[in-house]
Amino acid sequence: GKDLVLADALSRSYLPDGPGSADDRQDILYAQSSFAVELEHINAVDCPFISDPKLHDIRRETAKDEVMQQLLSGISSGWPATKDDVLPLVRPYFAFRDKLVTDNGVVY
């Protein structure tokens, strides 16, 4: 009925079957890349559930920890292609390397 606004909108904005036109594919790629860029710009430090003093403690302890420093470096400079090429201390993180990000000296 008239109260199903979301379902109504979605039913009218379907993706076409098949490969579609080059313009359609370009629009989809643009939307995907725009979403990825938007996700990268989320400031993880603005989390309301982490107080400033706690965040300061996390940064301080991260700076002192050898594993976290290697992890920060690996995330920033990029991971090697194979797990065997990863430094032993951060090898356990290789399986989910694409989910790790850093922000102001903190790993998320």
Short mmCIF file of N, CA and C in Angstrom, two decimals:
data_model
loop_
_atom_site.label_atom_id
_atom_site.label_comp_id
_atom_site.label_asym_id
_atom_site.label_seq_id
_atom_site.Cartn_x
_atom_site.Cartn_y
_atom_site.Cartn_z
N GLY A 1 0.78 -1.18 0.00
CA GLY A 1 0.00 0.00 0.00
C GLY A 1 0.83 1.25 0.00
N LYS A 2 0.16 2.32 0.27
CA LYS A 2 0.79 3.63 0.22
C LYS A 2 1.80 3.85 1.34
N ASP A 3 1.78 3.02 2.37
CA ASP A 3 2.71 3.18 3.49
C ASP A 3 4.03 2.45 3.29
N LEU A 4 4.16 1.70 2.21
CA LEU A 4 5.39 0.96 1.94
C LEU A 4 6.30 1.76 1.00
N VAL A 5 6.73 2.89 1.49
CA VAL A 5 7.49 3.84 0.67
C VAL A 5 8.82 3.23 0.21
N LEU A 6 9.55 2.59 1.11
CA LEU A 6 10.85 2.02 0.76
C LEU A 6 10.70 0.91 -0.28
N ALA A 7 9.78 -0.01 -0.05
CA ALA A 7 9.56 -1.09 -1.00
C ALA A 7 9.15 -0.55 -2.36
N ASP A 8 8.32 0.47 -2.36
CA ASP A 8 7.87 1.07 -3.61
C ASP A 8 9.05 1.69 -4.36
N ALA A 9 9.91 2.41 -3.64
CA ALA A 9 11.07 3.04 -4.28
C ALA A 9 12.03 1.99 -4.82
N LEU A 10 12.27 0.95 -4.05
CA LEU A 10 13.19 -0.09 -4.49
C LEU A 10 12.67 -0.85 -5.71
N SER A 11 11.37 -1.04 -5.77
CA SER A 11 10.81 -1.77 -6.91
C SER A 11 10.97 -0.98 -8.21
N ARG A 12 11.13 0.31 -8.10
CA ARG A 12 11.27 1.15 -9.29
C ARG A 12 12.73 1.43 -9.64
N SER A 13 13.66 1.04 -8.76
CA SER A 13 15.07 1.35 -9.02
C SER A 13 15.90 0.07 -9.11
N TYR A 14 15.41 -0.89 -9.85
CA TYR A 14 16.11 -2.16 -10.02
C TYR A 14 17.26 -2.01 -11.01
N LEU A 15 18.22 -2.93 -10.90
CA LEU A 15 19.30 -2.99 -11.88
C LEU A 15 18.81 -3.80 -13.08
N PRO A 16 19.14 -3.40 -14.28
CA PRO A 16 18.68 -4.13 -15.44
C PRO A 16 19.32 -5.51 -15.52
N ASP A 17 18.61 -6.46 -16.12
CA ASP A 17 19.16 -7.79 -16.36
C ASP A 17 20.22 -7.70 -17.44
N GLY A 18 21.20 -8.56 -17.36
CA GLY A 18 22.22 -8.59 -18.40
C GLY A 18 23.28 -7.53 -18.18
N PRO A 19 24.20 -7.45 -19.13
CA PRO A 19 25.33 -6.55 -18.96
C PRO A 19 24.97 -5.07 -18.99
N GLY A 20 23.88 -4.70 -19.66
CA GLY A 20 23.48 -3.29 -19.71
C GLY A 20 24.42 -2.49 -20.59
N SER A 21 24.15 -1.22 -20.64
CA SER A 21 24.97 -0.34 -21.48
C SER A 21 26.26 0.03 -20.76
N ALA A 22 27.17 0.58 -21.50
CA ALA A 22 28.43 1.04 -20.91
C ALA A 22 28.17 2.13 -19.88
N ASP A 23 27.18 2.99 -20.13
CA ASP A 23 26.83 4.05 -19.18
C ASP A 23 26.32 3.45 -17.88
N ASP A 24 25.49 2.39 -17.96
CA ASP A 24 24.98 1.74 -16.76
C ASP A 24 26.13 1.16 -15.93
N ARG A 25 27.05 0.48 -16.60
CA ARG A 25 28.19 -0.11 -15.89
C ARG A 25 29.05 0.98 -15.27
N GLN A 26 29.23 2.08 -15.98
CA GLN A 26 30.02 3.20 -15.46
C GLN A 26 29.35 3.80 -14.22
N ASP A 27 28.02 3.93 -14.26
CA ASP A 27 27.28 4.46 -13.10
C ASP A 27 27.46 3.55 -11.90
N ILE A 28 27.40 2.25 -12.11
CA ILE A 28 27.55 1.29 -11.01
C ILE A 28 28.96 1.37 -10.43
N LEU A 29 29.97 1.41 -11.29
CA LEU A 29 31.35 1.52 -10.82
C LEU A 29 31.57 2.83 -10.06
N TYR A 30 30.98 3.91 -10.53
CA TYR A 30 31.11 5.19 -9.85
C TYR A 30 30.47 5.13 -8.46
N ALA A 31 29.30 4.53 -8.38
CA ALA A 31 28.61 4.42 -7.08
C ALA A 31 29.43 3.58 -6.12
N GLN A 32 30.01 2.48 -6.60
CA GLN A 32 30.82 1.63 -5.74
C GLN A 32 32.06 2.36 -5.26
N SER A 33 32.74 3.07 -6.17
CA SER A 33 33.95 3.78 -5.76
C SER A 33 33.63 4.95 -4.83
N SER A 34 32.51 5.62 -5.06
CA SER A 34 32.11 6.72 -4.17
C SER A 34 31.83 6.21 -2.76
N PHE A 35 31.18 5.05 -2.69
CA PHE A 35 30.90 4.45 -1.39
C PHE A 35 32.19 4.07 -0.68
N ALA A 36 33.15 3.50 -1.42
CA ALA A 36 34.43 3.13 -0.83
C ALA A 36 35.16 4.35 -0.29
N VAL A 37 35.17 5.44 -1.05
CA VAL A 37 35.82 6.66 -0.61
C VAL A 37 35.14 7.21 0.64
N GLU A 38 33.82 7.16 0.66
CA GLU A 38 33.07 7.64 1.82
C GLU A 38 33.43 6.83 3.06
N LEU A 39 33.54 5.52 2.92
CA LEU A 39 33.91 4.67 4.05
C LEU A 39 35.30 5.00 4.56
N GLU A 40 36.22 5.29 3.65
CA GLU A 40 37.59 5.60 4.05
C GLU A 40 37.68 6.90 4.82
N HIS A 41 36.73 7.80 4.64
CA HIS A 41 36.78 9.09 5.30
C HIS A 41 36.03 9.14 6.63
N ILE A 42 35.51 8.01 7.05
CA ILE A 42 34.86 7.98 8.36
C ILE A 42 35.95 8.11 9.42
N ASN A 43 35.82 9.06 10.28
CA ASN A 43 36.82 9.29 11.31
C ASN A 43 36.52 8.39 12.50
N ALA A 44 37.28 7.34 12.62
CA ALA A 44 37.04 6.36 13.68
C ALA A 44 37.25 6.96 15.07
N VAL A 45 38.02 8.04 15.17
CA VAL A 45 38.29 8.65 16.47
C VAL A 45 37.06 9.36 17.01
N ASP A 46 36.12 9.68 16.16
CA ASP A 46 34.91 10.35 16.61
C ASP A 46 33.88 9.40 17.21
N CYS A 47 34.33 8.23 17.64
CA CYS A 47 33.42 7.27 18.27
C CYS A 47 32.96 7.82 19.61
N PRO A 48 31.68 7.91 19.84
CA PRO A 48 31.19 8.49 21.08
C PRO A 48 31.45 7.61 22.30
N PHE A 49 31.75 6.32 22.10
CA PHE A 49 31.92 5.43 23.24
C PHE A 49 33.36 5.34 23.71
N ILE A 50 34.28 6.09 23.10
CA ILE A 50 35.67 6.12 23.56
C ILE A 50 35.96 7.53 24.06
N SER A 51 36.24 7.64 25.32
CA SER A 51 36.52 8.96 25.89
C SER A 51 37.90 9.43 25.45
N ASP A 52 38.13 10.74 25.49
CA ASP A 52 39.42 11.30 25.11
C ASP A 52 40.57 10.73 25.95
N PRO A 53 40.41 10.62 27.27
CA PRO A 53 41.51 10.04 28.06
C PRO A 53 41.80 8.58 27.67
N LYS A 54 40.75 7.81 27.38
CA LYS A 54 40.95 6.41 26.99
C LYS A 54 41.64 6.34 25.63
N LEU A 55 41.24 7.20 24.71
CA LEU A 55 41.87 7.23 23.39
C LEU A 55 43.35 7.61 23.52
N HIS A 56 43.65 8.55 24.41
CA HIS A 56 45.04 8.93 24.66
C HIS A 56 45.82 7.72 25.19
N ASP A 57 45.23 6.96 26.10
CA ASP A 57 45.87 5.75 26.64
C ASP A 57 46.12 4.72 25.53
N ILE A 58 45.15 4.55 24.66
CA ILE A 58 45.30 3.59 23.56
C ILE A 58 46.44 4.01 22.64
N ARG A 59 46.50 5.29 22.31
CA ARG A 59 47.59 5.79 21.46
C ARG A 59 48.95 5.59 22.13
N ARG A 60 49.03 5.90 23.40
CA ARG A 60 50.29 5.78 24.14
C ARG A 60 50.75 4.32 24.17
N GLU A 61 49.84 3.41 24.47
CA GLU A 61 50.19 1.99 24.54
C GLU A 61 50.51 1.43 23.15
N THR A 62 49.81 1.90 22.14
CA THR A 62 50.10 1.48 20.76
C THR A 62 51.51 1.91 20.38
N ALA A 63 51.91 3.11 20.76
CA ALA A 63 53.23 3.63 20.42
C ALA A 63 54.33 2.83 21.11
N LYS A 64 54.04 2.23 22.25
CA LYS A 64 55.04 1.47 22.99
C LYS A 64 55.10 0.00 22.56
N ASP A 65 54.09 -0.49 21.88
CA ASP A 65 53.98 -1.90 21.56
C ASP A 65 54.61 -2.24 20.20
N GLU A 66 55.55 -3.17 20.19
CA GLU A 66 56.27 -3.52 18.96
C GLU A 66 55.34 -4.12 17.90
N VAL A 67 54.43 -4.97 18.31
CA VAL A 67 53.50 -5.59 17.36
C VAL A 67 52.60 -4.52 16.73
N MET A 68 52.08 -3.62 17.56
CA MET A 68 51.20 -2.58 17.03
C MET A 68 51.96 -1.64 16.09
N GLN A 69 53.23 -1.38 16.38
CA GLN A 69 54.02 -0.52 15.50
C GLN A 69 54.25 -1.19 14.15
N GLN A 70 54.53 -2.50 14.17
CA GLN A 70 54.69 -3.22 12.91
C GLN A 70 53.37 -3.29 12.15
N LEU A 71 52.28 -3.44 12.89
CA LEU A 71 50.96 -3.48 12.27
C LEU A 71 50.62 -2.13 11.63
N LEU A 72 50.87 -1.04 12.35
CA LEU A 72 50.66 0.30 11.79
C LEU A 72 51.46 0.49 10.51
N SER A 73 52.70 0.06 10.55
CA SER A 73 53.57 0.19 9.39
C SER A 73 53.05 -0.63 8.21
N GLY A 74 52.63 -1.86 8.48
CA GLY A 74 52.11 -2.73 7.42
C GLY A 74 50.85 -2.18 6.80
N ILE A 75 49.98 -1.64 7.61
CA ILE A 75 48.72 -1.08 7.11
C ILE A 75 49.02 0.16 6.26
N SER A 76 49.92 1.01 6.73
CA SER A 76 50.23 2.25 6.03
C SER A 76 50.98 2.03 4.72
N SER A 77 51.94 1.12 4.75
CA SER A 77 52.78 0.94 3.56
C SER A 77 52.26 -0.13 2.62
N GLY A 78 51.30 -0.91 3.07
CA GLY A 78 50.76 -1.98 2.24
C GLY A 78 51.32 -3.33 2.65
N TRP A 79 50.50 -4.34 2.48
CA TRP A 79 50.88 -5.69 2.88
C TRP A 79 51.58 -6.41 1.74
N PRO A 80 52.51 -7.31 2.06
CA PRO A 80 53.11 -8.16 1.03
C PRO A 80 52.05 -9.05 0.39
N ALA A 81 52.37 -9.61 -0.75
CA ALA A 81 51.41 -10.43 -1.49
C ALA A 81 51.12 -11.76 -0.80
N THR A 82 52.10 -12.30 -0.10
CA THR A 82 51.90 -13.62 0.53
C THR A 82 52.15 -13.53 2.03
N LYS A 83 51.53 -14.44 2.74
CA LYS A 83 51.67 -14.49 4.20
C LYS A 83 53.11 -14.77 4.62
N ASP A 84 53.81 -15.55 3.82
CA ASP A 84 55.20 -15.88 4.14
C ASP A 84 56.11 -14.67 4.14
N ASP A 85 55.73 -13.62 3.43
CA ASP A 85 56.55 -12.41 3.37
C ASP A 85 56.23 -11.40 4.47
N VAL A 86 55.25 -11.73 5.30
CA VAL A 86 54.84 -10.84 6.39
C VAL A 86 55.73 -11.08 7.61
N LEU A 87 56.07 -10.01 8.29
CA LEU A 87 56.86 -10.16 9.51
C LEU A 87 56.14 -11.09 10.49
N PRO A 88 56.88 -11.96 11.17
CA PRO A 88 56.25 -12.97 12.04
C PRO A 88 55.30 -12.40 13.10
N LEU A 89 55.64 -11.25 13.67
CA LEU A 89 54.80 -10.69 14.73
C LEU A 89 53.41 -10.29 14.26
N VAL A 90 53.28 -9.91 12.99
CA VAL A 90 51.98 -9.46 12.49
C VAL A 90 51.32 -10.48 11.55
N ARG A 91 51.95 -11.62 11.40
CA ARG A 91 51.40 -12.66 10.54
C ARG A 91 49.98 -13.07 10.93
N PRO A 92 49.64 -13.12 12.23
CA PRO A 92 48.26 -13.48 12.60
C PRO A 92 47.20 -12.52 12.04
N TYR A 93 47.59 -11.31 11.70
CA TYR A 93 46.64 -10.31 11.19
C TYR A 93 46.48 -10.37 9.67
N PHE A 94 47.29 -11.17 9.00
CA PHE A 94 47.28 -11.20 7.54
C PHE A 94 45.93 -11.63 6.98
N ALA A 95 45.27 -12.56 7.64
CA ALA A 95 44.00 -13.09 7.14
C ALA A 95 42.93 -12.01 7.02
N PHE A 96 42.97 -11.00 7.85
CA PHE A 96 41.96 -9.93 7.78
C PHE A 96 42.60 -8.56 7.59
N ARG A 97 43.70 -8.53 6.85
CA ARG A 97 44.44 -7.29 6.60
C ARG A 97 43.61 -6.23 5.90
N ASP A 98 42.68 -6.67 5.05
CA ASP A 98 41.87 -5.70 4.31
C ASP A 98 40.79 -5.05 5.17
N LYS A 99 40.64 -5.50 6.39
CA LYS A 99 39.65 -4.93 7.29
C LYS A 99 40.28 -3.96 8.30
N LEU A 100 41.61 -3.90 8.33
CA LEU A 100 42.33 -3.06 9.29
C LEU A 100 42.59 -1.68 8.71
N VAL A 101 42.37 -0.68 9.53
CA VAL A 101 42.67 0.71 9.16
C VAL A 101 43.34 1.39 10.33
N THR A 102 43.99 2.49 10.05
CA THR A 102 44.60 3.28 11.13
C THR A 102 44.04 4.68 11.09
N ASP A 103 44.02 5.30 12.24
CA ASP A 103 43.60 6.69 12.32
C ASP A 103 44.29 7.31 13.52
N ASN A 104 45.12 8.30 13.26
CA ASN A 104 45.83 9.02 14.34
C ASN A 104 46.55 8.08 15.28
N GLY A 105 47.26 7.10 14.73
CA GLY A 105 48.08 6.22 15.55
C GLY A 105 47.33 5.10 16.24
N VAL A 106 46.10 4.85 15.86
CA VAL A 106 45.30 3.77 16.45
C VAL A 106 44.85 2.82 15.34
N VAL A 107 44.94 1.54 15.61
CA VAL A 107 44.51 0.53 14.65
C VAL A 107 43.05 0.15 14.95
N TYR A 108 42.25 0.12 13.90
CA TYR A 108 40.85 -0.29 14.02
C TYR A 108 40.60 -1.47 13.11
#
